[in-house]
Amino acid sequence: RQAQGERPSLIKLIPHQGPQRGSCISGRVSLRYSTMPKEKSQKNRPGFLVTFEGIEGSGKSTQLELLAEYLAAKGRPVLKTREPGGTSIGNAIRAILLDPSRADMVPKAELFLILASRAQHIAEVIRPAIAEGKIVLCDRFVHATIAYQGYGRGLASSFVESMAGHAAESIRPRVTFLLDLDVSIALDRLASRGELSRIDRETLAFHGRVREGYLKIANKFKRITRRIDAARPIEAVAQEIREQMDLLHV
Ligand code: TMP
């Protein structure tokens, strides 16, 4: 069975032999003793990428964790990771990007640091995990770059999309969950969490542009993006995400 939007080229890639730094949840279901399985064997299922997006405080990281638990309980191998970060090099870049004392960083430097982190992440973690048949759940990916560096910082969208395309190579999410929330609610949630990063500290207007950007991107990439109303209780949001995943028959 070929699910809609599947990219067979991704599963033909040769697994990378180097160290893997994402955290992995192994499936609990053993297929060794099953006869005539109705579902595809876990081994033959192709891996793919699922991304979580949204402004700060939208609850995407919590929802990523809940989906990982759900998929693992179904016996699917899951890899949880995030951007910027996900590798040793990526985490070093993340520390620079989020450091509140680096307020002088210019938008293009920010863009290229994020893309450097992504290039390393794809080569070292995402591509090998997909080739091994894992469902890679990534906290932010290309949508974030277009929303933050394009709409938020004001870099030309065509430039940002082109640069982001080079960094992502052929890797595209099968589905992107956009957790959409009113900016003032999201920033209130964020303020209660404690120390704010360089980007968290941006103005309400900046976060408003990022949210609007996300909604435009969702419209542009309709086929893969699912907008989720994140103002609801955690469990209601998690249930909708699980239902959307089930529709993909993975
Ligand atoms: P988070 O881990 O709390 O989501 O923080 C990551 C920060 O990095 C967040 O402020 C958004 C920012 N970011 C970008 O500006 N562009 C990107 O492409 C990505 C992946 C993250």
Coordinates of C-alpha atoms and ligand atoms in Angstrom, one line a residue:
R1 CA 0.0 0.0 0.0
Q2 CA 1.4 3.4 -1.0
A3 CA 0.1 6.1 1.3
Q4 CA -0.6 9.5 -0.3
G5 CA 2.5 11.7 -0.4
E6 CA 4.9 8.9 0.2
R7 CA 8.3 9.4 -1.3
P8 CA 9.9 6.0 -2.1
S9 CA 13.2 7.7 -2.9
L10 CA 13.6 8.4 0.8
I11 CA 13.5 4.8 1.9
K12 CA 16.1 3.6 -0.6
L13 CA 18.8 5.7 1.0
I14 CA 21.7 3.8 2.5
P15 CA 21.6 3.9 6.3
H16 CA 24.3 6.1 7.8
Q17 CA 26.7 4.3 10.0
G18 CA 27.7 7.1 12.3
P19 CA 26.5 7.8 15.9
Q20 CA 22.8 8.8 16.3
R21 CA 22.0 11.4 18.8
G22 CA 18.2 11.6 18.8
S23 CA 16.3 9.8 21.6
C24 CA 14.6 6.7 20.4
I25 CA 11.5 4.9 21.6
S26 CA 11.4 1.3 20.4
G27 CA 8.1 -0.3 19.5
R28 CA 6.8 -2.8 22.0
V29 CA 5.0 -5.2 19.6
S30 CA 7.0 -8.3 18.6
L31 CA 5.9 -9.6 15.2
R32 CA 8.1 -12.7 15.4
Y33 CA 5.2 -15.0 16.3
S34 CA 2.4 -13.5 14.3
T35 CA 1.1 -15.5 11.4
M36 CA -0.6 -13.9 8.4
P37 CA -0.3 -10.4 9.8
K38 CA -3.1 -8.1 8.6
E39 CA -0.9 -5.1 8.9
K40 CA 2.4 -4.6 7.1
S41 CA 5.3 -5.9 9.1
Q42 CA 7.0 -3.1 11.1
K43 CA 10.2 -3.9 9.2
N44 CA 8.7 -3.2 5.8
R45 CA 7.1 0.1 6.7
P46 CA 8.8 3.1 5.3
G47 CA 10.1 5.8 7.6
F48 CA 9.0 9.4 7.2
L49 CA 9.2 12.8 8.8
V50 CA 6.5 14.5 10.9
T51 CA 7.0 18.0 12.0
F52 CA 5.5 20.2 14.7
E53 CA 5.2 23.9 14.3
G54 CA 3.8 26.9 16.0
I55 CA 4.7 30.1 17.8
E56 CA 6.4 29.9 21.2
G57 CA 4.0 28.6 23.9
S58 CA 1.7 26.8 21.4
G59 CA 2.3 23.5 23.1
K60 CA 4.0 21.7 20.2
S61 CA 6.7 20.0 22.3
T62 CA 4.1 18.5 24.7
Q63 CA 2.1 17.3 21.7
L64 CA 5.2 15.8 20.1
E65 CA 5.8 13.8 23.3
L66 CA 2.2 12.6 23.4
L67 CA 2.2 11.5 19.8
A68 CA 5.6 9.7 20.3
E69 CA 4.0 7.7 23.2
Y70 CA 0.9 6.9 21.1
L71 CA 3.0 5.6 18.1
A72 CA 5.4 3.6 20.3
A73 CA 2.4 2.0 22.0
K74 CA 1.3 0.9 18.5
G75 CA 4.7 -0.7 17.9
R76 CA 6.1 2.0 15.6
P77 CA 9.7 2.9 16.0
V78 CA 9.9 6.6 16.7
L79 CA 12.7 9.1 16.9
K80 CA 12.1 12.4 18.7
T81 CA 14.3 15.4 17.7
R82 CA 14.2 19.1 17.4
E83 CA 15.6 22.2 15.5
P84 CA 17.7 24.0 15.9
G85 CA 19.6 21.2 17.5
G86 CA 19.4 17.4 17.3
T87 CA 23.1 16.9 17.0
S88 CA 26.2 18.0 18.9
I89 CA 27.0 20.7 16.3
G90 CA 23.3 21.7 16.1
N91 CA 23.1 22.1 19.9
A92 CA 26.2 24.3 19.9
I93 CA 24.5 26.4 17.2
R94 CA 21.2 26.4 19.2
A95 CA 23.0 27.8 22.2
I96 CA 24.3 30.8 20.1
L97 CA 20.9 31.4 18.5
L98 CA 19.0 31.5 21.8
D99 CA 21.6 33.3 23.9
P100 CA 19.8 36.6 25.0
S101 CA 23.2 38.4 25.1
R102 CA 23.6 38.0 21.3
A103 CA 21.0 40.7 20.6
D104 CA 23.2 42.1 17.8
M105 CA 22.7 39.0 15.5
V106 CA 21.6 40.1 12.0
P107 CA 18.7 38.2 10.3
K108 CA 20.9 36.6 7.6
A109 CA 23.4 35.3 10.2
E110 CA 20.4 33.9 12.1
L111 CA 19.1 32.2 8.9
F112 CA 22.4 30.6 8.0
L113 CA 23.0 29.4 11.5
I114 CA 19.6 27.7 11.5
L115 CA 20.3 26.2 8.1
A116 CA 23.7 25.0 9.2
S117 CA 22.1 23.2 12.1
R118 CA 19.5 21.7 9.7
A119 CA 22.1 20.4 7.2
Q120 CA 23.9 18.6 10.0
H121 CA 20.7 17.3 11.5
I122 CA 19.5 15.9 8.2
A123 CA 22.8 14.2 7.4
E124 CA 23.5 12.8 10.9
V125 CA 20.0 12.0 12.2
I126 CA 16.9 12.5 10.0
R127 CA 18.0 10.8 6.8
P128 CA 19.5 7.7 8.5
A129 CA 16.5 7.3 10.7
I130 CA 14.0 7.5 7.8
A131 CA 16.1 5.0 5.9
E132 CA 15.8 2.7 9.0
G133 CA 12.0 2.9 8.9
K134 CA 11.6 5.3 11.8
I135 CA 8.9 7.9 12.2
V136 CA 10.9 11.0 12.9
L137 CA 9.0 13.5 15.0
C138 CA 10.8 16.9 14.7
D139 CA 10.0 19.9 16.8
R140 CA 10.2 22.6 14.1
F141 CA 11.6 22.4 10.5
V142 CA 11.3 24.4 7.3
H143 CA 8.0 26.0 8.0
A144 CA 9.7 27.7 11.1
T145 CA 12.4 29.2 8.9
I146 CA 9.9 30.7 6.5
A147 CA 7.7 31.9 9.4
Y148 CA 10.5 33.3 11.6
Q149 CA 13.2 34.4 9.2
G150 CA 10.9 35.3 6.4
Y151 CA 7.7 36.7 7.9
G152 CA 9.2 37.6 11.3
R153 CA 12.6 39.0 10.4
G154 CA 11.5 40.3 7.0
L155 CA 13.9 38.5 4.8
A156 CA 12.5 37.9 1.3
S157 CA 10.4 34.8 1.3
S158 CA 11.8 33.6 -2.1
F159 CA 15.3 33.9 -0.7
V160 CA 14.5 32.1 2.5
E161 CA 12.6 29.3 0.7
S162 CA 15.4 28.8 -1.7
M163 CA 18.1 28.6 1.0
A164 CA 15.9 26.4 3.1
G165 CA 15.3 24.1 0.1
H166 CA 19.1 23.7 -0.4
A167 CA 19.6 22.8 3.3
A168 CA 16.6 20.3 3.4
E169 CA 17.7 18.6 0.1
S170 CA 15.0 16.0 -0.7
I171 CA 13.7 15.7 2.9
R172 CA 10.1 16.9 3.2
P173 CA 7.6 16.2 6.0
R174 CA 4.8 13.7 5.3
V175 CA 2.7 15.8 7.6
T176 CA 3.2 19.1 9.5
F177 CA 1.1 19.8 12.6
L178 CA 0.7 23.6 13.0
L179 CA -0.4 24.3 16.5
D180 CA -2.2 27.6 16.1
L181 CA -2.8 29.9 19.0
D182 CA -3.5 33.6 19.7
V183 CA -0.2 35.4 20.3
S184 CA -1.1 37.0 23.6
I185 CA -2.2 33.7 25.0
A186 CA 1.0 32.0 23.8
L187 CA 3.2 34.7 25.3
D188 CA 1.4 34.6 28.6
R189 CA 2.1 30.8 28.7
L190 CA 5.7 31.5 27.8
A191 CA 6.2 34.2 30.5
S192 CA 5.1 31.7 33.2
R193 CA 7.9 29.3 32.1
G194 CA 10.8 31.5 33.3
E195 CA 13.8 32.6 31.3
L196 CA 13.2 33.7 27.8
S197 CA 15.5 33.2 24.9
R198 CA 16.7 35.9 22.5
I199 CA 13.9 35.1 20.1
D200 CA 11.2 34.6 22.8
R201 CA 12.0 38.2 23.9
E202 CA 11.0 39.7 20.5
T203 CA 8.0 42.0 20.4
L204 CA 4.4 41.1 20.2
A205 CA 4.4 42.4 16.7
F206 CA 7.2 40.0 15.7
H207 CA 5.4 37.0 17.1
G208 CA 2.2 38.2 15.4
R209 CA 4.0 38.3 12.1
V210 CA 5.3 34.8 12.7
R211 CA 1.8 33.5 13.5
E212 CA 0.4 35.1 10.3
G213 CA 3.3 33.7 8.4
Y214 CA 2.6 30.2 9.7
L215 CA -1.1 30.5 8.6
K216 CA 0.0 31.6 5.1
I217 CA 2.4 28.8 4.8
A218 CA -0.3 26.3 6.0
N219 CA -2.4 27.6 3.1
K220 CA 0.4 27.4 0.6
F221 CA 1.4 23.8 1.7
K222 CA -2.2 22.6 2.2
R223 CA -1.5 19.0 1.3
I224 CA 0.9 18.4 4.1
T225 CA -0.1 20.9 6.8
R226 CA -2.8 20.3 9.4
R227 CA -3.8 23.4 11.3
I228 CA -4.7 22.4 14.9
D229 CA -6.5 24.8 17.3
A230 CA -4.1 24.8 20.2
A231 CA -6.3 26.9 22.5
R232 CA -8.1 23.7 23.6
P233 CA -7.1 21.4 26.5
I234 CA -4.0 19.3 25.9
E235 CA -5.9 16.0 25.6
A236 CA -8.4 17.4 23.0
V237 CA -5.4 18.6 20.9
A238 CA -3.6 15.3 21.3
Q239 CA -6.7 13.4 20.2
E240 CA -7.0 15.4 17.0
I241 CA -3.4 14.8 16.2
R242 CA -3.7 11.0 16.8
E243 CA -6.8 10.9 14.5
Q244 CA -4.9 12.8 11.8
M245 CA -2.0 10.3 12.1
D246 CA -4.4 7.4 11.9
L247 CA -5.7 8.8 8.6
L248 CA -2.3 8.4 7.2
H249 CA -2.5 4.6 7.9
V250 CA 1.0 4.4 9.3
Ligands
TMP1 P1 12.0 26.1 20.7 O1 12.9 24.9 20.8 O2 11.5 26.7 21.9 O3 10.9 26.0 19.6 O4 13.0 27.3 20.2 C1 13.6 27.4 19.0 C2 13.7 28.8 18.6 O5 14.3 28.9 17.3 C3 12.3 29.5 18.4 O6 12.4 30.8 19.0 C4 12.1 29.6 17.0 C5 13.5 29.6 16.4 N1 13.6 29.1 15.1 C6 13.7 29.9 14.0 O7 13.7 31.2 14.2 N2 13.8 29.4 12.7 C7 13.8 28.1 12.5 O8 13.9 27.6 11.3 C8 13.8 27.2 13.6 C9 13.8 25.7 13.4 C10 13.7 27.7 14.9

